[in-house]
mmCIF file with all atom_site columns, C-alpha atoms in Angstrom:
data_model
loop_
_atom_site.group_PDB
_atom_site.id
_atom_site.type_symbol
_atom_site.label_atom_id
_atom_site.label_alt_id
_atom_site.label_comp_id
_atom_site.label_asym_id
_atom_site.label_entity_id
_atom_site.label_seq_id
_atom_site.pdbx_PDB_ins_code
_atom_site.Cartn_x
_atom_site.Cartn_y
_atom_site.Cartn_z
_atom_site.occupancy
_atom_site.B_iso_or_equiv
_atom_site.pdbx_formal_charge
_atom_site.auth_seq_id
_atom_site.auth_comp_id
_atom_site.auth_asym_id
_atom_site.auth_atom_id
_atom_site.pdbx_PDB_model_num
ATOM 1   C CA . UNK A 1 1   ? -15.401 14.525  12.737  1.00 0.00 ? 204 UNK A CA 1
ATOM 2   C CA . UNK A 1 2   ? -12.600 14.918  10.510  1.00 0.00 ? 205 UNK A CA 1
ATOM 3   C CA . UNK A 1 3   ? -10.350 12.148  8.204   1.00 0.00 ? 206 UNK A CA 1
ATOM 4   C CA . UNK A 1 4   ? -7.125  11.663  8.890   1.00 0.00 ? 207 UNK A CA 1
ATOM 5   C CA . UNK A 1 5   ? -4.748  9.928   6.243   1.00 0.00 ? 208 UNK A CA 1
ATOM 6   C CA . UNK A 1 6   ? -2.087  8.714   8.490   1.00 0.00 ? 209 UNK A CA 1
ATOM 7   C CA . UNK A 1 7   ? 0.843   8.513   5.431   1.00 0.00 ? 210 UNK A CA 1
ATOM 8   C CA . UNK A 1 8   ? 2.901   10.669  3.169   1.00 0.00 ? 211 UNK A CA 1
ATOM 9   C CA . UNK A 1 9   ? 2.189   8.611   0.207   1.00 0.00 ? 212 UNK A CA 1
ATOM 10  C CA . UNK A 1 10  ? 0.945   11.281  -3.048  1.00 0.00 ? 213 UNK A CA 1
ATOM 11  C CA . UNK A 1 11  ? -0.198  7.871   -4.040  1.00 0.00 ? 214 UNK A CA 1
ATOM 12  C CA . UNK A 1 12  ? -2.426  7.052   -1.132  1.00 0.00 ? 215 UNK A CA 1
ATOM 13  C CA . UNK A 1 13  ? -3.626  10.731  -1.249  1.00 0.00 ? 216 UNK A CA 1
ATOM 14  C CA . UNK A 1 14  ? -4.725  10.780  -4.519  1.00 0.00 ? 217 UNK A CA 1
ATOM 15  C CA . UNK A 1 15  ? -6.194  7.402   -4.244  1.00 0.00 ? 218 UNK A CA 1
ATOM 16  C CA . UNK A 1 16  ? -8.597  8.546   -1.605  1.00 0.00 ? 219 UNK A CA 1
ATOM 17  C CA . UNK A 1 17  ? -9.321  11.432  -3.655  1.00 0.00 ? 220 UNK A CA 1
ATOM 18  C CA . UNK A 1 18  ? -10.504 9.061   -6.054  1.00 0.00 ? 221 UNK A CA 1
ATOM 19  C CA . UNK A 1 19  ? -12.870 7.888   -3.603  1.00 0.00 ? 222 UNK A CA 1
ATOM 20  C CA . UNK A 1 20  ? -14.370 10.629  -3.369  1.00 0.00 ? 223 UNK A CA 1
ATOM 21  C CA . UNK A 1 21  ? -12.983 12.002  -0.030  1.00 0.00 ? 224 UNK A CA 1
ATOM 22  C CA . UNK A 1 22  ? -11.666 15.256  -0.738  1.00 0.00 ? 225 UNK A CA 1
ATOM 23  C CA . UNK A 1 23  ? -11.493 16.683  2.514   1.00 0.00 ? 226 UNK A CA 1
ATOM 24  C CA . UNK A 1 24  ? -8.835  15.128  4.718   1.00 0.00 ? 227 UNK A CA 1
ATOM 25  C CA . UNK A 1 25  ? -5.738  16.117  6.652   1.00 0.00 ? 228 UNK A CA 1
ATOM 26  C CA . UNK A 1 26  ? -2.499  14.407  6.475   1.00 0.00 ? 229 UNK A CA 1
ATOM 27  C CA . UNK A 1 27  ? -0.432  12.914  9.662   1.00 0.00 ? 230 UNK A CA 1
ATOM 28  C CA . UNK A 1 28  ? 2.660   11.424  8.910   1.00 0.00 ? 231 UNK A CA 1
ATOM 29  C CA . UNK A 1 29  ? 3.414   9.058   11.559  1.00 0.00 ? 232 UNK A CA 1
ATOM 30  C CA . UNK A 1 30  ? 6.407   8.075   12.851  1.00 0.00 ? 233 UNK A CA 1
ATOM 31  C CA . UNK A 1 31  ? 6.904   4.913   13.899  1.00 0.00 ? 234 UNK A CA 1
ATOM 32  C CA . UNK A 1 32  ? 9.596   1.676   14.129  1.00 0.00 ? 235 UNK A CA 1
ATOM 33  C CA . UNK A 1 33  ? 8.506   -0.385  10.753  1.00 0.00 ? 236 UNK A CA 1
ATOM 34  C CA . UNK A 1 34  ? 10.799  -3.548  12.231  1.00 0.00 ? 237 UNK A CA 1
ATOM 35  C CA . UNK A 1 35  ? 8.982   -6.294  12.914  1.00 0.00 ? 238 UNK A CA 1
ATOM 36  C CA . UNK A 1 36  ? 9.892   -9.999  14.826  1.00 0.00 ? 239 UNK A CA 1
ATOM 37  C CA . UNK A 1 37  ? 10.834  -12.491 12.504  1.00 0.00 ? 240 UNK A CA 1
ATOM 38  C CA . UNK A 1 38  ? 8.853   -15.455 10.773  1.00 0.00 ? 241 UNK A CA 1
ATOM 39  C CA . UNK A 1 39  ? 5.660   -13.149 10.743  1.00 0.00 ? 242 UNK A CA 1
ATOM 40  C CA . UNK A 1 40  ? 3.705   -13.881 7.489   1.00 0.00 ? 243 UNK A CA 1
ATOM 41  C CA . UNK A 1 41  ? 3.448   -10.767 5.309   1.00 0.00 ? 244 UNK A CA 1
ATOM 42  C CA . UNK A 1 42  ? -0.450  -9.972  5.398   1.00 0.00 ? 245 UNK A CA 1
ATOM 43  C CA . UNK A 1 43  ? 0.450   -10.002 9.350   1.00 0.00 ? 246 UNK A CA 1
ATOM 44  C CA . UNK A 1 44  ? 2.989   -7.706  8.715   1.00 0.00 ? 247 UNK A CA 1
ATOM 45  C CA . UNK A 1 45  ? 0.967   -4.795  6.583   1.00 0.00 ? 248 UNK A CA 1
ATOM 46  C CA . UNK A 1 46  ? -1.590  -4.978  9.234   1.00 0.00 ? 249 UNK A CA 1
ATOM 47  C CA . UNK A 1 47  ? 0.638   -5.239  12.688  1.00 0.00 ? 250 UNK A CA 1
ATOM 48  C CA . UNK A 1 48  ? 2.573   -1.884  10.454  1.00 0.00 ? 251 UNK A CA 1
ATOM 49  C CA . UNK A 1 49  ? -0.801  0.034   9.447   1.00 0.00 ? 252 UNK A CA 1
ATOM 50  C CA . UNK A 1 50  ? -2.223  -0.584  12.945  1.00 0.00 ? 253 UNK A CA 1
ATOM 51  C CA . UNK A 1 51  ? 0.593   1.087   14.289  1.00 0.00 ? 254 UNK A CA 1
ATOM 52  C CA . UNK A 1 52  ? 0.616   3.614   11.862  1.00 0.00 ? 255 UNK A CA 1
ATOM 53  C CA . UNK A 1 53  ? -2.454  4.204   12.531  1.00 0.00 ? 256 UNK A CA 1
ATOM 54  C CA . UNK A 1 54  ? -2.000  4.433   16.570  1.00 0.00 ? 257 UNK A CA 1
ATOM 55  C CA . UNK A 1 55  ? 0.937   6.754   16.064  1.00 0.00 ? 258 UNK A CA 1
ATOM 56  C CA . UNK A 1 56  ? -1.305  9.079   14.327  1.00 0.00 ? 259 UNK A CA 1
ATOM 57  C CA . UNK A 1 57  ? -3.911  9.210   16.964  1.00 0.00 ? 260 UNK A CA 1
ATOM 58  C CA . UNK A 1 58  ? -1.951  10.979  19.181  1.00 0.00 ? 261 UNK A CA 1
ATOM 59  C CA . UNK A 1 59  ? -1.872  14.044  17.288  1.00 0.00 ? 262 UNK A CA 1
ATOM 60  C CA . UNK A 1 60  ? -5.970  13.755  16.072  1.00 0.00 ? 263 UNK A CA 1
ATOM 61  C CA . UNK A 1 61  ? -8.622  14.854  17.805  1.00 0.00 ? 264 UNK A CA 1
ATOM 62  C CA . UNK A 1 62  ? -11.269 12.604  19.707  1.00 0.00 ? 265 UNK A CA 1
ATOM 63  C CA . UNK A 1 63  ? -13.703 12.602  17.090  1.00 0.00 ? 266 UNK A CA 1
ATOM 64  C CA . UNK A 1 64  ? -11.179 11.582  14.293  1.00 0.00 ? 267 UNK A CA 1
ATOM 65  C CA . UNK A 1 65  ? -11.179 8.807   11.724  1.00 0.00 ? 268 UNK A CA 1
ATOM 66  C CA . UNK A 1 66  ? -7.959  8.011   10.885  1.00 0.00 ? 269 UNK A CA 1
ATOM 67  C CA . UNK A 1 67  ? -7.072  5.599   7.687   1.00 0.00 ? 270 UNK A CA 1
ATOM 68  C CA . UNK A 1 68  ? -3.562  3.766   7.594   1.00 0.00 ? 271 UNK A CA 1
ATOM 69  C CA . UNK A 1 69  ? -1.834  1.961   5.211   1.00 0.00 ? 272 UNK A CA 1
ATOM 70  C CA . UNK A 1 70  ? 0.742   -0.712  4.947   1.00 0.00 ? 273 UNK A CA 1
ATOM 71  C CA . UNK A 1 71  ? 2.766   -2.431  1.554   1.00 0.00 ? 274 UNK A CA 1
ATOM 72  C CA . UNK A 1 72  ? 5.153   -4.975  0.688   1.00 0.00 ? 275 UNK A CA 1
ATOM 73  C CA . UNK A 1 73  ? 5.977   -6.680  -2.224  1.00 0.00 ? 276 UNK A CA 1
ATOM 74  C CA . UNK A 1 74  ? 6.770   -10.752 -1.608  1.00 0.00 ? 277 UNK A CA 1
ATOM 75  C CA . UNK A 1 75  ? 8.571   -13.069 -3.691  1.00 0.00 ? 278 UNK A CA 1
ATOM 76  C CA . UNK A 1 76  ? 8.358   -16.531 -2.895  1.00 0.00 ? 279 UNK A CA 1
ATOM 77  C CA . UNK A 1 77  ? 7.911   -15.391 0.443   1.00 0.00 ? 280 UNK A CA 1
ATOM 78  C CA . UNK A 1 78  ? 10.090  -13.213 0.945   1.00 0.00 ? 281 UNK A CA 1
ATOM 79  C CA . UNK A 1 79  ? 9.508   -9.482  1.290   1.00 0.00 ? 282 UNK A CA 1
ATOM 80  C CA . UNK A 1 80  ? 11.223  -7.214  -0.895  1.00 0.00 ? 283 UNK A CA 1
ATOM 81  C CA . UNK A 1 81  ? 11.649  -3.267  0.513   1.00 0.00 ? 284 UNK A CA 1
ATOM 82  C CA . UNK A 1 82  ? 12.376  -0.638  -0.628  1.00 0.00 ? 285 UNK A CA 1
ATOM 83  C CA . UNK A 1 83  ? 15.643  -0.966  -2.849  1.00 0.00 ? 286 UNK A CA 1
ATOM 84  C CA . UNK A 1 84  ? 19.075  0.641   -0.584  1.00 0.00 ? 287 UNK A CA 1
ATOM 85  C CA . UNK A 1 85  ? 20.588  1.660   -4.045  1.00 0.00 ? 288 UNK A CA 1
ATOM 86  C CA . UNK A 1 86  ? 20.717  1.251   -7.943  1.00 0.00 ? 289 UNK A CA 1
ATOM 87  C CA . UNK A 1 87  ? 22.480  -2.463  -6.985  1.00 0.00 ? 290 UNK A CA 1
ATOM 88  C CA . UNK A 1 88  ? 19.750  -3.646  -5.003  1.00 0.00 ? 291 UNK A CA 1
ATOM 89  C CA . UNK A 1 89  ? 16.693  -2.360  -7.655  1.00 0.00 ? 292 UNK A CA 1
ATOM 90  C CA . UNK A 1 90  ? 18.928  -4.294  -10.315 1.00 0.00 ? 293 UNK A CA 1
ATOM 91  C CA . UNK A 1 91  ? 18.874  -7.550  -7.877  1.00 0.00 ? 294 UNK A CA 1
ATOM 92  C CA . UNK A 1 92  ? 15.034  -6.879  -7.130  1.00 0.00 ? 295 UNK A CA 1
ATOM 93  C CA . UNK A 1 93  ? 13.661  -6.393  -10.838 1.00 0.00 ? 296 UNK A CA 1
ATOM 94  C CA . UNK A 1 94  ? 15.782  -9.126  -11.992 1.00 0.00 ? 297 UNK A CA 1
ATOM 95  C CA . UNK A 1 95  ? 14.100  -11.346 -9.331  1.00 0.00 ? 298 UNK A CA 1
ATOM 96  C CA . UNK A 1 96  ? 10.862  -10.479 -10.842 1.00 0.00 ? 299 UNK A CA 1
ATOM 97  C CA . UNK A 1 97  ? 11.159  -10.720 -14.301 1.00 0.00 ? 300 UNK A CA 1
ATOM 98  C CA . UNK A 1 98  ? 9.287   -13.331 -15.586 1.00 0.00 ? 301 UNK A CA 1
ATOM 99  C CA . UNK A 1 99  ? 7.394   -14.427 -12.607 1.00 0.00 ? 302 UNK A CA 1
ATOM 100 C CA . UNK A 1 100 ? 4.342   -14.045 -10.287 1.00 0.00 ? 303 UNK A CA 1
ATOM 101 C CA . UNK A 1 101 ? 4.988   -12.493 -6.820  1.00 0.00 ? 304 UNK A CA 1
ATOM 102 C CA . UNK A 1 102 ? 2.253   -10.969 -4.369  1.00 0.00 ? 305 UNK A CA 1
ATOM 103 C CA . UNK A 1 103 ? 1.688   -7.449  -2.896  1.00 0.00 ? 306 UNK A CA 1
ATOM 104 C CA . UNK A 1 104 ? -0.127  -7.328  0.231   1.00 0.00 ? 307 UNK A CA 1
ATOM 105 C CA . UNK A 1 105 ? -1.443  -4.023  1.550   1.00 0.00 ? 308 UNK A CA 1
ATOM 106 C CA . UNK A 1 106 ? -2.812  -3.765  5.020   1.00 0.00 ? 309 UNK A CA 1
ATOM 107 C CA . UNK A 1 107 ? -5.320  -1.365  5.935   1.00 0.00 ? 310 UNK A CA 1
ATOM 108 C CA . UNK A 1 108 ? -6.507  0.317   9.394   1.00 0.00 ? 311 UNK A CA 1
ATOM 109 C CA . UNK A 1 109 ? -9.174  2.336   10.181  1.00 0.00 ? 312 UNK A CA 1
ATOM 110 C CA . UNK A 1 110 ? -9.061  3.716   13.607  1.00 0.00 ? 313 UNK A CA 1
ATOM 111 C CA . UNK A 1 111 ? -11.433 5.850   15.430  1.00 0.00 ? 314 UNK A CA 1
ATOM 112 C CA . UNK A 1 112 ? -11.985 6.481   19.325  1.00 0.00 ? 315 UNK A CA 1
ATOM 113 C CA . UNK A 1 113 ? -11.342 2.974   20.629  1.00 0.00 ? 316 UNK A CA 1
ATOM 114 C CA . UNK A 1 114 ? -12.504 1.207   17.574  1.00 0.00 ? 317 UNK A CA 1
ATOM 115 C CA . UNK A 1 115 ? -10.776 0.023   15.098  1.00 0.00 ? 318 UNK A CA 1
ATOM 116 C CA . UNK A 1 116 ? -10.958 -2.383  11.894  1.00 0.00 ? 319 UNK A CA 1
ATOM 117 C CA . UNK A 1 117 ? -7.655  -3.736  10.430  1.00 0.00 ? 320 UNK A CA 1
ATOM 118 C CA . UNK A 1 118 ? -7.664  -6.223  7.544   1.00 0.00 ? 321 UNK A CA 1
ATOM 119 C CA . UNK A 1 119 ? -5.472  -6.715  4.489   1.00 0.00 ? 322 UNK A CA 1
ATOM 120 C CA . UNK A 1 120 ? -5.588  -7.379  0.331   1.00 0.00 ? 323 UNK A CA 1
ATOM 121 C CA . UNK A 1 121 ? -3.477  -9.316  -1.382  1.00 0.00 ? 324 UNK A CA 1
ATOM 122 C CA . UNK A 1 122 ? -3.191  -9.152  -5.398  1.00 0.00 ? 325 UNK A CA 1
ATOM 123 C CA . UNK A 1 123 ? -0.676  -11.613 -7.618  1.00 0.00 ? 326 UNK A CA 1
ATOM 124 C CA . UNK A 1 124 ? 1.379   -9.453  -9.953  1.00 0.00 ? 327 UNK A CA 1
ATOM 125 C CA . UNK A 1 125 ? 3.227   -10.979 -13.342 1.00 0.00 ? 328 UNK A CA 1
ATOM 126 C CA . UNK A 1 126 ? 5.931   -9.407  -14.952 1.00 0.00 ? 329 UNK A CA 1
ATOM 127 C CA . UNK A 1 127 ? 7.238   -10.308 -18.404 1.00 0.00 ? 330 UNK A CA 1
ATOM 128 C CA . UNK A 1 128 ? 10.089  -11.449 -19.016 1.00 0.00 ? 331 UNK A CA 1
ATOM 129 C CA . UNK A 1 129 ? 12.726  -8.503  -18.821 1.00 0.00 ? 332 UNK A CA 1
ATOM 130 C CA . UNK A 1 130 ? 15.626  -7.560  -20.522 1.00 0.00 ? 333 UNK A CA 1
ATOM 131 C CA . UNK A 1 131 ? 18.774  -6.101  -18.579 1.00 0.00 ? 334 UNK A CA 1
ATOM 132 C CA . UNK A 1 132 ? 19.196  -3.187  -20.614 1.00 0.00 ? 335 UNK A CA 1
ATOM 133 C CA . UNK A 1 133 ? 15.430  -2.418  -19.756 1.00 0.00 ? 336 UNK A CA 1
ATOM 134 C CA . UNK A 1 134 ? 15.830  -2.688  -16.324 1.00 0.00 ? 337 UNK A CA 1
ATOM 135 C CA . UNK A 1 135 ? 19.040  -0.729  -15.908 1.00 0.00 ? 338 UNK A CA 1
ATOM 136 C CA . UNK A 1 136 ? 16.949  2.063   -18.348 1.00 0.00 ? 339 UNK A CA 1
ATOM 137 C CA . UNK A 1 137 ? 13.877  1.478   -15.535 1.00 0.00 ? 340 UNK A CA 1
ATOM 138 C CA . UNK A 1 138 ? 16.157  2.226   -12.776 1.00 0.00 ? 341 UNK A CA 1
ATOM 139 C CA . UNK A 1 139 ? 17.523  5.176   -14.541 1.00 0.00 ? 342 UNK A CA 1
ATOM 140 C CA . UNK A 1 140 ? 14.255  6.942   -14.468 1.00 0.00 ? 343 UNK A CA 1
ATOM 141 C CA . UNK A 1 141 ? 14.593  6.794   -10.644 1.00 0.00 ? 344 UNK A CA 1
ATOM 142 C CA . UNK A 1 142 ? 11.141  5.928   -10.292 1.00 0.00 ? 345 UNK A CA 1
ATOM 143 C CA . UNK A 1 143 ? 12.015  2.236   -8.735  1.00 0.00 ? 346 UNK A CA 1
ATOM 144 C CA . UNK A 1 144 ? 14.062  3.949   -5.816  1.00 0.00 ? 347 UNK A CA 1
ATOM 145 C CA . UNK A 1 145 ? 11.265  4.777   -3.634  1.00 0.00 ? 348 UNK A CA 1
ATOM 146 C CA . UNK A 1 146 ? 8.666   1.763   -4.166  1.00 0.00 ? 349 UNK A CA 1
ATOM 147 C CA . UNK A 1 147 ? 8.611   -1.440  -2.379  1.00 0.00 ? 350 UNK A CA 1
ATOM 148 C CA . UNK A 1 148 ? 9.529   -4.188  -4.425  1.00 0.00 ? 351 UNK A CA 1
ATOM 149 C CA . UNK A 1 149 ? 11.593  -1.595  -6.681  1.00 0.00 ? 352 UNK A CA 1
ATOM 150 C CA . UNK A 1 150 ? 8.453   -0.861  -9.015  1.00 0.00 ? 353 UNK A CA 1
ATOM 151 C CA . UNK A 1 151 ? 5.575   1.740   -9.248  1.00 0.00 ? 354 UNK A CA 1
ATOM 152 C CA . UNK A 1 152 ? 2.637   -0.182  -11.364 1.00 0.00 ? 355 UNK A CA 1
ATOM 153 C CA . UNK A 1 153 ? 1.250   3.123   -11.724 1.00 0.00 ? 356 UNK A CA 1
ATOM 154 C CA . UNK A 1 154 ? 3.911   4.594   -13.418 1.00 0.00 ? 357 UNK A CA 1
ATOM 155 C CA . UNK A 1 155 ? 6.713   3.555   -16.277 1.00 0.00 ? 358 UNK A CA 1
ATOM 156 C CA . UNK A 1 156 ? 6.596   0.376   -14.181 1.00 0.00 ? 359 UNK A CA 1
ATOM 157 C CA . UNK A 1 157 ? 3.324   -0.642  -15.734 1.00 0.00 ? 360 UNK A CA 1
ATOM 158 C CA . UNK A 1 158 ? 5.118   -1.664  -18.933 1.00 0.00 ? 361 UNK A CA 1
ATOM 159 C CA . UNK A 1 159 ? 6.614   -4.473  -17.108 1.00 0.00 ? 362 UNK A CA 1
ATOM 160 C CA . UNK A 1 160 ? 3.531   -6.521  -15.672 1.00 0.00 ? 363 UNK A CA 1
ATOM 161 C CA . UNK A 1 161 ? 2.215   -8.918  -17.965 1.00 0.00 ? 364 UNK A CA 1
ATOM 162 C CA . UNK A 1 162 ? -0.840  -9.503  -15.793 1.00 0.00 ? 365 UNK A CA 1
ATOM 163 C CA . UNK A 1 163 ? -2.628  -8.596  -12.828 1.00 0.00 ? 366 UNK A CA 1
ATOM 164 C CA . UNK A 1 164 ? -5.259  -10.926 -10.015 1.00 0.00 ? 367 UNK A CA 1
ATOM 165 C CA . UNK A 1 165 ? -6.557  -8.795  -7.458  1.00 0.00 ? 368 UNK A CA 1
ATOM 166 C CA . UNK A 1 166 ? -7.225  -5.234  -6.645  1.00 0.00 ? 369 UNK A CA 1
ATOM 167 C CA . UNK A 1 167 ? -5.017  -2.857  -9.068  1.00 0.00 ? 370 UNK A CA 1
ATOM 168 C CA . UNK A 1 168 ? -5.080  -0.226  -6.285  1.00 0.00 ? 371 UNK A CA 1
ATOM 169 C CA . UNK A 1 169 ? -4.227  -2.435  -3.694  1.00 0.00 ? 372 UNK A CA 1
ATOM 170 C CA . UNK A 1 170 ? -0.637  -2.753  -5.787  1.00 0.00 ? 373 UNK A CA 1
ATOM 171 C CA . UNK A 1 171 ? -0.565  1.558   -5.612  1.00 0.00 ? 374 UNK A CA 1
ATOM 172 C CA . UNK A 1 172 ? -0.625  1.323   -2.036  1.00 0.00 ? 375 UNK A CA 1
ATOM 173 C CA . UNK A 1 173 ? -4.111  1.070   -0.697  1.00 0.00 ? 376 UNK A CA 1
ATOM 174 C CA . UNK A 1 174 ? -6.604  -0.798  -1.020  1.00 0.00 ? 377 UNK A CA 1
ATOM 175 C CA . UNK A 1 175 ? -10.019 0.667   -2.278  1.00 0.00 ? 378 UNK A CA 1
ATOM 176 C CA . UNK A 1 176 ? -12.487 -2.079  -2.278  1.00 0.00 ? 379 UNK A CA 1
ATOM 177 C CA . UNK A 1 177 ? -11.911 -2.856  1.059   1.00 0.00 ? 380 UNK A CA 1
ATOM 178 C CA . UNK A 1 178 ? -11.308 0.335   2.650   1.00 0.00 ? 381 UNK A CA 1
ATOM 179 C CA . UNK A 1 179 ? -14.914 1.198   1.138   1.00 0.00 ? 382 UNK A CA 1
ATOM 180 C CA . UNK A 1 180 ? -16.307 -1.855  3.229   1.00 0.00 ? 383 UNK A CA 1
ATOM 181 C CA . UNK A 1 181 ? -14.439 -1.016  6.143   1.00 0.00 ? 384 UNK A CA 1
ATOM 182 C CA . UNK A 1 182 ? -15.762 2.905   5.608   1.00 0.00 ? 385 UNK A CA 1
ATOM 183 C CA . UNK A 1 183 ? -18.876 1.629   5.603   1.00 0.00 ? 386 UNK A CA 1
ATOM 184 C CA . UNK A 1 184 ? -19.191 -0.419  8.917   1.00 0.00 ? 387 UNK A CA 1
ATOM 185 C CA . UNK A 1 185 ? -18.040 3.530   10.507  1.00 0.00 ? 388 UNK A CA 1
ATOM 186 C CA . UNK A 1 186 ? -21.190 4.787   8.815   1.00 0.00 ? 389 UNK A CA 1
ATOM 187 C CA . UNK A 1 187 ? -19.226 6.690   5.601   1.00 0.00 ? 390 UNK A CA 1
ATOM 188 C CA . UNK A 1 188 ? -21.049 4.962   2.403   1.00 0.00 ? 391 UNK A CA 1
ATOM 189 C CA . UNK A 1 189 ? -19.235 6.739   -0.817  1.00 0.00 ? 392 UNK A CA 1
ATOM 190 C CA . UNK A 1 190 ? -21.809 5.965   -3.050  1.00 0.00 ? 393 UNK A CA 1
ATOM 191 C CA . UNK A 1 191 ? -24.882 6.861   -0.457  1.00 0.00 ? 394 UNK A CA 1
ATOM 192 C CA . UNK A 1 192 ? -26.761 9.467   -2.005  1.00 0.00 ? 395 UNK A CA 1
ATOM 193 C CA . UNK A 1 193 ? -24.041 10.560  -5.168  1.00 0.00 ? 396 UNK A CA 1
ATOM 194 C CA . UNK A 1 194 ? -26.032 12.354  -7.745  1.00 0.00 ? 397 UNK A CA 1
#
């Protein structure tokens, strides 16, 4: 049996490194990230990670365990993507300065024909935020590739004020429960460690 990360996060890799699974391969999967309307957004990480992790399948072997992931960023409600351009990460952070909005992560873990999906969700606070330190944020380019136009585990850490929730979950994947789920597939990452 091997593990399959089914992403091209660097985040996600290193998270699972963290975990203590070292040896894994990565399969970036392809796969239509529009979903219908009206959907609420922990339904929408784990419709996208399922998927994810489906697409992946089809290049793994029988025998495979594949783990998928799923982010977005919500204000209000509303999910923020990934910013189109330097406009849009202004709009974003601007959004977020000074408030509470929630970051949901789905997760899948997929092997043969079983699979567990389930979800995280973790309330974020930024401070309050100056423009001049937003257009300098955006500058470092870091915001351009991150849902919700922020990387908590980067130069974006200066702007949250506070955190509820799984601090991973916010990087992209959410440890806690991907342990549990790990688990139930007969993988315990603290079973005989040291």
């Amino acid at each position: 049996m091997g593990i399959i990360l089914a992403s091209h996060s660097p985040r996600r890799r290193e998270l699972l490194g963290q975990m203590g699974i070292t040896e894994f391969q990565i399969i970036s999967p392809d796969v239509d990230e529009s979903v219908e309307p009206g959907l609420h957004p922990s339904d929408i990480v784990e419709k996208l990670s399922f998927c994810k992790a489906q697409a992946a399948m089809e290049k793994a072997g029988p025998d495979d365990l594949i783990i998928a992931a799923d982010t977005v960023v919500t204000l209000d409600g509303v999910v923020l993507g990934k910013p189109k351009g330097e406009a849009d990460a202004f709009a974003m952070l601007s959004s977020l300065s000074g408030r509470e909005h929630h970051v949901y992560t789905g997760v899948t873990v997929l092997q043969g024909d079983r699979a567990v999906t389930e979800h995280e969700e973790t309330a974020v606070v930024f401070r309050a935020l100056e423009p001049g330190e937003i257009r300098g944020y955006i500058a470092t380019g870091e915001p351009m590739d991150k849902a919700g136009a922020y990387g908590i585990q980067g130069l974006g850490a200066l702007l949250v004020s506070g955190i509820k929730g799984d601090y991973c979950n916010v990087v992209g994947l959410p440890v806690f429960r991907l342990g549990g789920i790990l688990k139930r597939f007969g993988i315990d990452l603290l079973q005989n460690k040291g």
